[in-house]
Coordinates of C-alpha atoms in Angstrom, one line a residue:
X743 CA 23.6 -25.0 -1.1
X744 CA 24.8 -22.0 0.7
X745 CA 27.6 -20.0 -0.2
X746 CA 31.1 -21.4 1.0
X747 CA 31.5 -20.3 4.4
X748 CA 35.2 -19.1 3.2
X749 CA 33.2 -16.6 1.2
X750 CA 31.0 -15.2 3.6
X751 CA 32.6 -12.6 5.1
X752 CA 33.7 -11.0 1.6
X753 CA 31.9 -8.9 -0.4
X754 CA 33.0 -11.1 -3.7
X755 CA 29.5 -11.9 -5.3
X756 CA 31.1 -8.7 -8.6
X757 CA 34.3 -10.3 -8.0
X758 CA 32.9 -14.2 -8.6
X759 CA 31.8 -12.7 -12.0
X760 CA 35.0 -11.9 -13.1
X761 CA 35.8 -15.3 -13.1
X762 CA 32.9 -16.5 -15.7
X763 CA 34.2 -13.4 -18.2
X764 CA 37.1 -14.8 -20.5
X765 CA 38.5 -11.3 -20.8
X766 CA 38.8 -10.6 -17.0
X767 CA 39.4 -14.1 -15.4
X768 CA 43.2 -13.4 -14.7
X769 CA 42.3 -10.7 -12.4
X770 CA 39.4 -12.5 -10.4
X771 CA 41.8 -14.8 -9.8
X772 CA 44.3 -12.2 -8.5
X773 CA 41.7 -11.0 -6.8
X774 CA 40.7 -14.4 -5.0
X775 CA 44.7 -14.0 -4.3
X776 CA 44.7 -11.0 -2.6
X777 CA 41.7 -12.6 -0.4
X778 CA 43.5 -15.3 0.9
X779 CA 40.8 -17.6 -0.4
X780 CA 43.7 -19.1 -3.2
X781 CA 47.2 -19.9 -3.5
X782 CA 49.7 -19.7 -6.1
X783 CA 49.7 -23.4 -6.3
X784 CA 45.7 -23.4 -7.2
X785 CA 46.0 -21.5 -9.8
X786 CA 46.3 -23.9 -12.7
X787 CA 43.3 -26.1 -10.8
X788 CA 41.2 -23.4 -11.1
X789 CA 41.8 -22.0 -15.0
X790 CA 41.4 -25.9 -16.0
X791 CA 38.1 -25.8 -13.7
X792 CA 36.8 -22.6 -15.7
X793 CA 38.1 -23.9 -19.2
X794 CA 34.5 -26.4 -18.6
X795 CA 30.9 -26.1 -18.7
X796 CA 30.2 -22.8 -20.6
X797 CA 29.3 -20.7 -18.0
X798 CA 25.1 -18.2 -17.8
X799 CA 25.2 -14.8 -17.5
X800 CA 22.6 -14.9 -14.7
X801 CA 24.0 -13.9 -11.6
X802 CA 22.6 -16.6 -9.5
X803 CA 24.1 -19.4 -11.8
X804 CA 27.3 -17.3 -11.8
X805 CA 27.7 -17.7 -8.0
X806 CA 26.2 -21.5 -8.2
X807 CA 29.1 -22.4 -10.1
X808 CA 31.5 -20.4 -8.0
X809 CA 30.9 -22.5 -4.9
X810 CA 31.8 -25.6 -6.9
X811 CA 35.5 -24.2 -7.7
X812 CA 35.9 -23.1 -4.1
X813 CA 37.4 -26.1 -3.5
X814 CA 41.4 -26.2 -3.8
X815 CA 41.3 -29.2 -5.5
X816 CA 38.4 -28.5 -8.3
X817 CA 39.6 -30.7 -11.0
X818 CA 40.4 -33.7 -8.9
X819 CA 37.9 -33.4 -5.9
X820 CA 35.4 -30.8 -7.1
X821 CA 31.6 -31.8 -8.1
X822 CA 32.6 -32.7 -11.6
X823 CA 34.9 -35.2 -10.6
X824 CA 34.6 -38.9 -11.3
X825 CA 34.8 -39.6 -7.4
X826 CA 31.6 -38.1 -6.6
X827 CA 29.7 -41.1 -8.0
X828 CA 31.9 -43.3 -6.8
X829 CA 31.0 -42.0 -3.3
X830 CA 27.7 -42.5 -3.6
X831 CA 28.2 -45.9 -5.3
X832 CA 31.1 -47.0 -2.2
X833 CA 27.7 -46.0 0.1
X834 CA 25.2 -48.2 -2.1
X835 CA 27.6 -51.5 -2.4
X836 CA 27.6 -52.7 1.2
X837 CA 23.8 -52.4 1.7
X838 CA 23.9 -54.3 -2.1
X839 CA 25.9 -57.2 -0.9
X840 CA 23.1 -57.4 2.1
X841 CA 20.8 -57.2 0.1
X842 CA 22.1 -60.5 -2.2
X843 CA 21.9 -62.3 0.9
X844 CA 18.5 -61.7 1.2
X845 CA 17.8 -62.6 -2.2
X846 CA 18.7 -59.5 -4.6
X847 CA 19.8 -61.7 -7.5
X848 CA 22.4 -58.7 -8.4
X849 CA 22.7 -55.6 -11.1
X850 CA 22.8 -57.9 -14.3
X851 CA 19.5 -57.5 -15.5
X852 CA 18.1 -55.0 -12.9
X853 CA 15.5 -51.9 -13.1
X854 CA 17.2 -49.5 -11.1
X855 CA 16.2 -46.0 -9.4
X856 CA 18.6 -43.3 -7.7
X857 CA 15.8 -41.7 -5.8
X858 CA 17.3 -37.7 -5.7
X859 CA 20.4 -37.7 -7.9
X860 CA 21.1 -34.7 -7.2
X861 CA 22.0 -31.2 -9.3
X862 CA 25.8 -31.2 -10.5
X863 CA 25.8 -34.7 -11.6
X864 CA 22.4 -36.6 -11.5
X865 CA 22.9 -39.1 -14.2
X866 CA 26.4 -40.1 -13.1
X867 CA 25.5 -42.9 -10.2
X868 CA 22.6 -44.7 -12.5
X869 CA 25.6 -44.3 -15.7
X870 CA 27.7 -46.3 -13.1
X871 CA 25.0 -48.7 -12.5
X872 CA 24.1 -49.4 -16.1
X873 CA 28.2 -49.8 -17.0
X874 CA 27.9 -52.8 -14.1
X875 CA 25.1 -54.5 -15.5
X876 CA 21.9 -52.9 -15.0
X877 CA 19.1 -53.1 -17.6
X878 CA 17.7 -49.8 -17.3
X879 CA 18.9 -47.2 -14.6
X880 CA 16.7 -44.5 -14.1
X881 CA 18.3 -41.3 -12.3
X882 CA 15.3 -38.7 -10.5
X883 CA 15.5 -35.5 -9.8
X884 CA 12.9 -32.9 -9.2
X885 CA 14.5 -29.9 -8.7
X886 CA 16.2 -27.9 -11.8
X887 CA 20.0 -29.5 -12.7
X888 CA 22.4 -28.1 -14.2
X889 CA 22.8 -29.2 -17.6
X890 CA 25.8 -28.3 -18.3
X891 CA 27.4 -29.4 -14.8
X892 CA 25.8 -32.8 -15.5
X893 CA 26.7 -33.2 -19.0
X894 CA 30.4 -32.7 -17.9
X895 CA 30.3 -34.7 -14.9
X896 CA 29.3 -37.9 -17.5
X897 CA 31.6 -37.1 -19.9
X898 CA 34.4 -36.5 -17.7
X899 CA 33.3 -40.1 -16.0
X900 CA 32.8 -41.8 -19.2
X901 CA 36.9 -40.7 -19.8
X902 CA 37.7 -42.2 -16.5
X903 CA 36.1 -45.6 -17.2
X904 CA 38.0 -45.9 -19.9
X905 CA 41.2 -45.0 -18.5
X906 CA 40.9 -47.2 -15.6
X907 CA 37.9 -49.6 -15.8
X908 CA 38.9 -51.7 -12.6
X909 CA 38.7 -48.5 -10.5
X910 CA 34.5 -48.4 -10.8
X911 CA 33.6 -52.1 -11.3
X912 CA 31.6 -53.0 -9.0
X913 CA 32.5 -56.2 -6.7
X914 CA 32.0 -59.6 -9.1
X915 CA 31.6 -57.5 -12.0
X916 CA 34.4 -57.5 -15.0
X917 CA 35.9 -54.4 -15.7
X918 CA 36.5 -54.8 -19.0
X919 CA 32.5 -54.8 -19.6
X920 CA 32.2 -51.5 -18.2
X921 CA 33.3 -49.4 -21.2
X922 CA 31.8 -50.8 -24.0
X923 CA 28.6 -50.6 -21.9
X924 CA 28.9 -46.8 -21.8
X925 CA 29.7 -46.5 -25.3
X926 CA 26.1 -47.5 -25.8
X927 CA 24.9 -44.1 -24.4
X928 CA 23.8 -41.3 -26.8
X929 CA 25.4 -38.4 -25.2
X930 CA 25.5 -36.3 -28.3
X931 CA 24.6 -32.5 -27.6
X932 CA 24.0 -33.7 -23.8
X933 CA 24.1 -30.0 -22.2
X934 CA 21.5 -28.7 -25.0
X935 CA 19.3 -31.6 -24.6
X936 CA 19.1 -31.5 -20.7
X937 CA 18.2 -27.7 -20.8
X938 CA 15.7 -28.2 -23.8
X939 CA 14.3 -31.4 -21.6
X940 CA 13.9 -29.5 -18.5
X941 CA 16.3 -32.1 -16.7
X942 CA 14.5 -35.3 -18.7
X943 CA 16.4 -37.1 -21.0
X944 CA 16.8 -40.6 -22.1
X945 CA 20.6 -41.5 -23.3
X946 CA 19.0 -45.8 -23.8
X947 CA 19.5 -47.7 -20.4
X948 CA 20.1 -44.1 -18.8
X949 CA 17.2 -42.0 -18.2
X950 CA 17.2 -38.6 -16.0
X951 CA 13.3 -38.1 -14.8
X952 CA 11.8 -35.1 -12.3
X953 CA 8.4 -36.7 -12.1
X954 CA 8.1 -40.3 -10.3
X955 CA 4.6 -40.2 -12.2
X956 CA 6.5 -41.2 -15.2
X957 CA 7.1 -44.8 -13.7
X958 CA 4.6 -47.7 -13.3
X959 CA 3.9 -49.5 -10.6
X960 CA 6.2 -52.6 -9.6
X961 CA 8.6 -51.2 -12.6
X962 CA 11.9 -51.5 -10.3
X963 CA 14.1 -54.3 -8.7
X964 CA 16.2 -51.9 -6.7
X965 CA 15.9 -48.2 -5.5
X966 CA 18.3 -46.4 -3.7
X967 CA 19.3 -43.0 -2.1
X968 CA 22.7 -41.4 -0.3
X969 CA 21.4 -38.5 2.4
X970 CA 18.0 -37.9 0.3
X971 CA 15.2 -39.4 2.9
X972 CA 16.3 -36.9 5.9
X973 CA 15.5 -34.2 3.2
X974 CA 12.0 -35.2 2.3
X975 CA 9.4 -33.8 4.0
X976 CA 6.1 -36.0 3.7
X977 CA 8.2 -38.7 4.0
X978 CA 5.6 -41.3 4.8
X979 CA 4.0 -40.4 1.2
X980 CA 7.8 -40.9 -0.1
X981 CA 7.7 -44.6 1.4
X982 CA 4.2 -45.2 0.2
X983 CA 5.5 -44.6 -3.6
X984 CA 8.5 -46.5 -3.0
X985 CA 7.2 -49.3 -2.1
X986 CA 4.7 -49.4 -4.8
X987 CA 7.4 -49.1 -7.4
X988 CA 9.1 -51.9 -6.4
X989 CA 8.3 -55.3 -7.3
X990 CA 7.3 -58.0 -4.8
X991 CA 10.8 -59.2 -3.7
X992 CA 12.4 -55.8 -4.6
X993 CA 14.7 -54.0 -2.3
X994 CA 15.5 -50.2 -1.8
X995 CA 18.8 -49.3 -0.2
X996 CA 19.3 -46.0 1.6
X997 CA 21.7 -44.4 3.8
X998 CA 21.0 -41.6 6.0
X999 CA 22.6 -38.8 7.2
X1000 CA 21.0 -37.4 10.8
X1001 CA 23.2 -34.8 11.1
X1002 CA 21.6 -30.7 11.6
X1003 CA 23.0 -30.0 7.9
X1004 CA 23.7 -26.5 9.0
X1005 CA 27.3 -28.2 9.9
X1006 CA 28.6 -29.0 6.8
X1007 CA 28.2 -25.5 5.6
X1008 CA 29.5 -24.0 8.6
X1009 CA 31.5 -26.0 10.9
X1010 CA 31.0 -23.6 14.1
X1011 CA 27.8 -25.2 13.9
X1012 CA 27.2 -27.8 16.7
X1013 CA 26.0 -31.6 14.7
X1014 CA 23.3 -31.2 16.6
X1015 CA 22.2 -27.5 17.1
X1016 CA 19.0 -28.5 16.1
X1017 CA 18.4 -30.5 19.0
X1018 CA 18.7 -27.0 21.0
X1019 CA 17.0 -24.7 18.9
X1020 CA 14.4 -26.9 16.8
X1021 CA 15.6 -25.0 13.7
X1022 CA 14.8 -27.9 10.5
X1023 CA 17.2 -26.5 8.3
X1024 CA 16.2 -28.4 4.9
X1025 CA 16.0 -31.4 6.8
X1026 CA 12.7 -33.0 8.5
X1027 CA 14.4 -34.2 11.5
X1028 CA 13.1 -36.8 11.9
X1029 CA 15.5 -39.3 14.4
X1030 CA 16.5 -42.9 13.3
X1031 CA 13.7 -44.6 15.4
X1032 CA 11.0 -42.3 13.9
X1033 CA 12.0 -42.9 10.6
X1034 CA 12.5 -46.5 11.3
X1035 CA 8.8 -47.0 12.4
X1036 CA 7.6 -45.4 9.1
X1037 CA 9.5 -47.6 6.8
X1038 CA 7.2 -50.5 8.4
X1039 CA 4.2 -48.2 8.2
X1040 CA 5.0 -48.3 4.5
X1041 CA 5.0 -52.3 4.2
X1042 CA 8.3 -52.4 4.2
X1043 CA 10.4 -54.9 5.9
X1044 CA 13.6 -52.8 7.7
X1045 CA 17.0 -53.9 8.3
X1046 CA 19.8 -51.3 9.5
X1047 CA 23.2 -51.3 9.1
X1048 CA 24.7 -48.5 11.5
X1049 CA 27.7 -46.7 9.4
X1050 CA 28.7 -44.0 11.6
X1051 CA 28.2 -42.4 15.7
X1052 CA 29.1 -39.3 17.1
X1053 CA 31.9 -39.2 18.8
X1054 CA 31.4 -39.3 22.7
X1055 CA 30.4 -35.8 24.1
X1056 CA 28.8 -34.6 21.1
X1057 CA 25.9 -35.6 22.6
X1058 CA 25.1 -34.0 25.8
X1059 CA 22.1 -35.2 27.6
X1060 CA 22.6 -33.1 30.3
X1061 CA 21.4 -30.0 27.4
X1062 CA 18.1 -28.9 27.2
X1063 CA 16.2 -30.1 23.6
X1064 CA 13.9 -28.3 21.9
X1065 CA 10.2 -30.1 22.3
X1066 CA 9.8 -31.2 19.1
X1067 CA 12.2 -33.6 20.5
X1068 CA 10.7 -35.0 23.5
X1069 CA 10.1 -38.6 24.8
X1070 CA 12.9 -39.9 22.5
X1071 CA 15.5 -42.5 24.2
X1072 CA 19.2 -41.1 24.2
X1073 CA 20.0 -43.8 22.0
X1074 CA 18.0 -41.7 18.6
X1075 CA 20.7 -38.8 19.3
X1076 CA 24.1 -40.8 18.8
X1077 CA 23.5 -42.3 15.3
X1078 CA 24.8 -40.5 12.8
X1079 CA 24.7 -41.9 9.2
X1080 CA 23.0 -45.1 8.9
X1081 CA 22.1 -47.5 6.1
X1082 CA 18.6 -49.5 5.8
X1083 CA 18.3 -52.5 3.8
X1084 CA 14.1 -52.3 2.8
X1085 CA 12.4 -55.1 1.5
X1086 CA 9.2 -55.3 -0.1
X1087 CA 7.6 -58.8 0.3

């Protein structure tokens, strides 16, 4: 994750430190003031924000954290909020109701993956799962977490089942279930047992792996990612694995975001700059046809739902494209994010 583009024109990486020292907090913040970055209004959002996670000394997890408080809104909209897995899970639950009409006999019972849960708060989603109904729901994620971001982020989502369990029941499912679920999870010295895990760590019907190995073959009903395939560079090996995971008559559920990436951390950045220059930016780039082709090359049997287009004109056709896409119909540069219902027969 880059930094914030609000940051990069400053000089703040010693000033970012402040904040993480309980002494000297009060005058990073003035600091972040005199910036422009903050307003007087923000202020409270932001000591509540550092008042969390203990916070490294190491530099680089210093500035990490930073760029989750750049937000205005850190306590209610930040990474640690209860709306982050909610998001994914508001992504998951139309391809899910598909997917019942297919015949996905539902989460009650179910052996569930999130395929890249991601750093801040990888156990989160499959927590949410599991308080629906799901027998086991296993959370993977190979890169490094952050413990004590992810500890947080389930505690602080934990509290805000219990305070309003109707707002994360999922469709048909009763929300006064969902707590007592949760309170089945060991989350005792969470943080410490994440770090001392390496990122593995079973809480019973919540697991967090980094290594797929550690699953058997046809050991999951449903598998599902949100804006994790466009990342994923052998991506036919990816499907391959999938699909061996999965039972006969299991279904994974992914949505994909074909956007150049480079946008969302900098918004001068054109969608589709990467169309132009061929730059993959920590995406494959593949387009929705190509990917589309391999999830039948897998074995898979591929249904899309299309979630979101460009506007008109973000597309030119008229502009020269790099070679790397060549010979692709105009139609693989308007969709945006879409979802794929895949079912293994």
């Amino acid at each position: 994750m880059p930094m914030h583009p609000a940051l990069q024109p400053h000089g703040l990486a010693p000033l970012l430190e402040l904040l993480f020292e309980p002494d000297r907090q009060e005058a990073g913040l003035a600091a972040l003031q005199r910036a422009g970055l903050l307003g007087a209004s923000q202020l409270d959002d932001w000591r509540a924000a550092l008042r969390g996670p203990a916070h490294a000394s190491d530099n680089g997890d210093l500035i990490a954290q930073a760029k989750l408080l750049v937000d205005p809104q850190a306590t209610r909209r930040g990474k640690l909020a209860p709306s982050e897995p909610l998001a994914v899970l508001a992504q998951l639950q139309p391809l899910l109701q598909w997917a019942q009409t297919r015949g996905f006999a539902g989460l009650t019972g179910a052996r569930v993956l999130d395929l890249g849960a991601g750093l801040f708060y990888p156990l989160s989603a499959s927590a949410l799962l599991y308080a629906n109904g799901a027998q086991q729901a296993t959370a993977f994620e190979p890169w490094p977490i952050h413990a004590e971001f992810a500890a947080s982020a389930l505690q602080s989502l934990v509290l805000a089942v219990m305070d309003d369990p109707a707002r994360f029941a999922l469709s048909g499912v009763d929300p006064a279930t969902l707590a007592p679920r949760l309170a089945q999870l060991d989350l005792r010295h969470l943080a410490r047992r994440l770090q001392d895990g390496e990122g593995r760590v079973d809480l019973g019907g919540v697991r967090l792996l980094r290594s797929l190995d550690d699953l058997a073959s046809g050991s999951l009903d449903l598998l599902f990612s949100n804006s994790v395939l466009e990342h994923i560079d052998d991506l036919p090996d990816s499907l391959r694995r999938q699909h061996a995971l999965l039972r006969s008559g299991g279904f994974a559920c992914h949505t994909v975001d074909f956007a150049d990436h480079r946008h969302y951390h900098d918004r001068r950045t054109h969608p589709l700059q990467c169309l132009a220059d061929g730059v993959l930016d920590a995406i494959n780039g593949l387009r929705p046809p190509q990917m589309e082709r391999l999830f039948l090359a897998a074995g898979f049997q591929a249904f899309k739902q299309p979630k979101l287009a460009f506007p008109p004109g973000v597309f030119d056709p008229a502009r020269p494209r790099h070679p790397r896409f060549a010979g692709l119909p105009e139609t693989a540069f308007t969709e945006w994010v879409n979802g794929y219902l895949l079912c293994k027969s």
